Coordinates of C-alpha atoms in Angstrom, one line a residue:
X1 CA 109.0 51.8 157.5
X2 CA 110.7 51.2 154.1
X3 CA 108.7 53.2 152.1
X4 CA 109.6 56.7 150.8
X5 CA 107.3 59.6 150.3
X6 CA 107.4 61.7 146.9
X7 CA 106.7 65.7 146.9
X8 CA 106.3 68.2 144.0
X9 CA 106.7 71.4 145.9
X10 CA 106.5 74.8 144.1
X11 CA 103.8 73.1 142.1
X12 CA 101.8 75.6 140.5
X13 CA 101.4 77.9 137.7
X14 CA 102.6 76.6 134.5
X15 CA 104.2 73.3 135.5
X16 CA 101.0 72.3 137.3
X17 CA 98.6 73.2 134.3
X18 CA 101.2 71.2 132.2
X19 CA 101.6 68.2 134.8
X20 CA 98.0 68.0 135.1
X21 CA 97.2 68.0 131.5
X22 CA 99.6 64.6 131.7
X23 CA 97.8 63.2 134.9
X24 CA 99.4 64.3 137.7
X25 CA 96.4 64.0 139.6
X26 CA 96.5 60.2 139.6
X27 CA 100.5 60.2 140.8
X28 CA 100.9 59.2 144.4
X29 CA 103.0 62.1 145.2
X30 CA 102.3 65.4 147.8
X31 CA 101.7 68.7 145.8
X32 CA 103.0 71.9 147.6
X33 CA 102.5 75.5 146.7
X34 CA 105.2 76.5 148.5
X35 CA 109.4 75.9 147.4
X36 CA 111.2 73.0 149.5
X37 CA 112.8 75.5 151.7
X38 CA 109.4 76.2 153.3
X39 CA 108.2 72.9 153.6
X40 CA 111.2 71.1 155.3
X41 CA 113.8 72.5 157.9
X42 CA 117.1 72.9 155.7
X43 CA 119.3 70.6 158.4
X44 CA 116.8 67.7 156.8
X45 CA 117.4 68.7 153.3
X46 CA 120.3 67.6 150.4
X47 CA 119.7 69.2 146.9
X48 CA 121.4 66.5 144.6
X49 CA 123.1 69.0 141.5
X50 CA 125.3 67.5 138.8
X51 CA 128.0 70.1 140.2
X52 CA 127.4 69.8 143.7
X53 CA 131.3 68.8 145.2
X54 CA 130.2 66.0 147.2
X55 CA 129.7 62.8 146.3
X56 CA 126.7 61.1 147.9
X57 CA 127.5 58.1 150.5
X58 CA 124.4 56.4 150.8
X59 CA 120.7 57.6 151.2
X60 CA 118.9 58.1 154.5
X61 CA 115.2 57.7 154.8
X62 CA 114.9 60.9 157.4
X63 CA 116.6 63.2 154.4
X64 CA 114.6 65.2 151.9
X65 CA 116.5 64.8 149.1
X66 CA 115.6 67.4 146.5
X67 CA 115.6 66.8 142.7
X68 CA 115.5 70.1 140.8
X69 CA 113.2 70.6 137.7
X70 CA 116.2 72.4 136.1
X71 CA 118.6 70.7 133.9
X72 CA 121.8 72.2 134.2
X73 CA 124.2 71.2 131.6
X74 CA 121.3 72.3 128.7
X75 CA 120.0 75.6 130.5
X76 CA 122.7 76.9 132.8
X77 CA 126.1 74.8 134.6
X78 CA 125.3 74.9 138.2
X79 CA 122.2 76.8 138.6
X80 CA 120.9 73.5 140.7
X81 CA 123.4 74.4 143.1
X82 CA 123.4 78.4 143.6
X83 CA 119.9 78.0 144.3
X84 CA 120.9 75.0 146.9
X85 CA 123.9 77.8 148.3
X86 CA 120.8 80.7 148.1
X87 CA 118.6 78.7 150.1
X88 CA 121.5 77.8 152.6
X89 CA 120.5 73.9 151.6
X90 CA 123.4 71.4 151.4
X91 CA 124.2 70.0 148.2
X92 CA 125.6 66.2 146.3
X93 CA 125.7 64.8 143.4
X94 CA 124.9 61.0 143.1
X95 CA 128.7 59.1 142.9
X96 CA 127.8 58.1 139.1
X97 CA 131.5 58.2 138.5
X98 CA 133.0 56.6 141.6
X99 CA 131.1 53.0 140.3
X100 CA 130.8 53.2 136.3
X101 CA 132.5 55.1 133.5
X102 CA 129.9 57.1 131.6
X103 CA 129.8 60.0 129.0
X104 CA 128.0 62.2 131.1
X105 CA 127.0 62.2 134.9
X106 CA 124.0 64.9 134.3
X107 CA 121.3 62.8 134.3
X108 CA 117.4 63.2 133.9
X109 CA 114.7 63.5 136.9
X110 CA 113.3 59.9 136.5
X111 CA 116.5 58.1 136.5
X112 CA 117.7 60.2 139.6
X113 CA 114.6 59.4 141.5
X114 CA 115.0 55.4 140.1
X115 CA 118.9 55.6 141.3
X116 CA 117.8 57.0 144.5
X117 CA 114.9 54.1 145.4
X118 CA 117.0 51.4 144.2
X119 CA 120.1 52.7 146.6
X120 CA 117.2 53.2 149.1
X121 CA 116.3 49.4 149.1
X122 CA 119.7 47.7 148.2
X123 CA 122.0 49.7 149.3
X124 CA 124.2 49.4 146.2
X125 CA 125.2 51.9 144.3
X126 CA 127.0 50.4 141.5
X127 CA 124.1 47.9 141.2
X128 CA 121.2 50.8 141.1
X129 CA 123.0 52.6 138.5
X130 CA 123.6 49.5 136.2
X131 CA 120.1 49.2 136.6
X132 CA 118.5 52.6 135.7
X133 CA 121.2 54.7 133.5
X134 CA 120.3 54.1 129.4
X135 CA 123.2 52.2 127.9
X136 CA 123.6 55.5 125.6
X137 CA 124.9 57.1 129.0
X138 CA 127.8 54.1 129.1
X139 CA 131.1 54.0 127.8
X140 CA 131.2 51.1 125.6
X141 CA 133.4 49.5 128.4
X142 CA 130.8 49.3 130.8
X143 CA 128.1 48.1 128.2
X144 CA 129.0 44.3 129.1

């Protein structure tokens, strides 16, 4: 199958009062009590950080690919990816500057999830980045 399944895990508390105040009931994703790391077997799971080393290659519909509520560069650098290392989860960061020259590559959770389904159904990274990232996000070389 080509489609892809969306999860909320650790959904409760605050974030779910505040998700379901904005309808999150009617979102076709899976709600978990419990953090990925007890939903999925780590081997299966890639938490994508902004600081992560590794560059994603391409994305591979039997990986659980974990997009953190956390924004790193505004809260803390790299707290994305000790929690990855604390969980014993691998880690990568989408290639945002192997294909275009931006200002930043930290980018927000609905234009991760956007890269990540356009990659999933063409394949092209440099395409599903032109797509999704706001032009504010481009250097004004790469706005043409």
């Amino acid at each position: 199958s080509n489609l892809l399944s969306l999860h909320l895990a650790s959904y409760g508390g605050d974030v779910a009062t505040f998700c379901d105040q904005k309808g999150a009931q009617s979102w076709k994703v899976t709600r978990h009590n419990q953090p990925v790391h007890d939903l999925f077997p780590n081997n299966n799971v890639v938490f994508l950080s902004p600081d992560a080393p590794t560059a994603l290659t391409a994305v591979d519909p039997d990986t659980v690919y974990v997009v953190g509520g956390i924004v790193d560069r505004t809260v803390r650098k790299s707290q994305s990816l000790a929690k990855a290392h604390g969980w014993a989860i691998r880690t990568a960061r989408l290639p945002v500057q192997e294909h275009l020259r931006v200002k930043s590559h930290v980018l927000n959770i609905d234009t991760v999830v956007l890269a990540l389904l356009e990659v999933h159904n063409h394949g092209d990274w440099k395409r599903a980045f032109e797509s999704v990232l706001p032009k504010r996000l481009l250097r004004p070389d790469e706005s043409q």
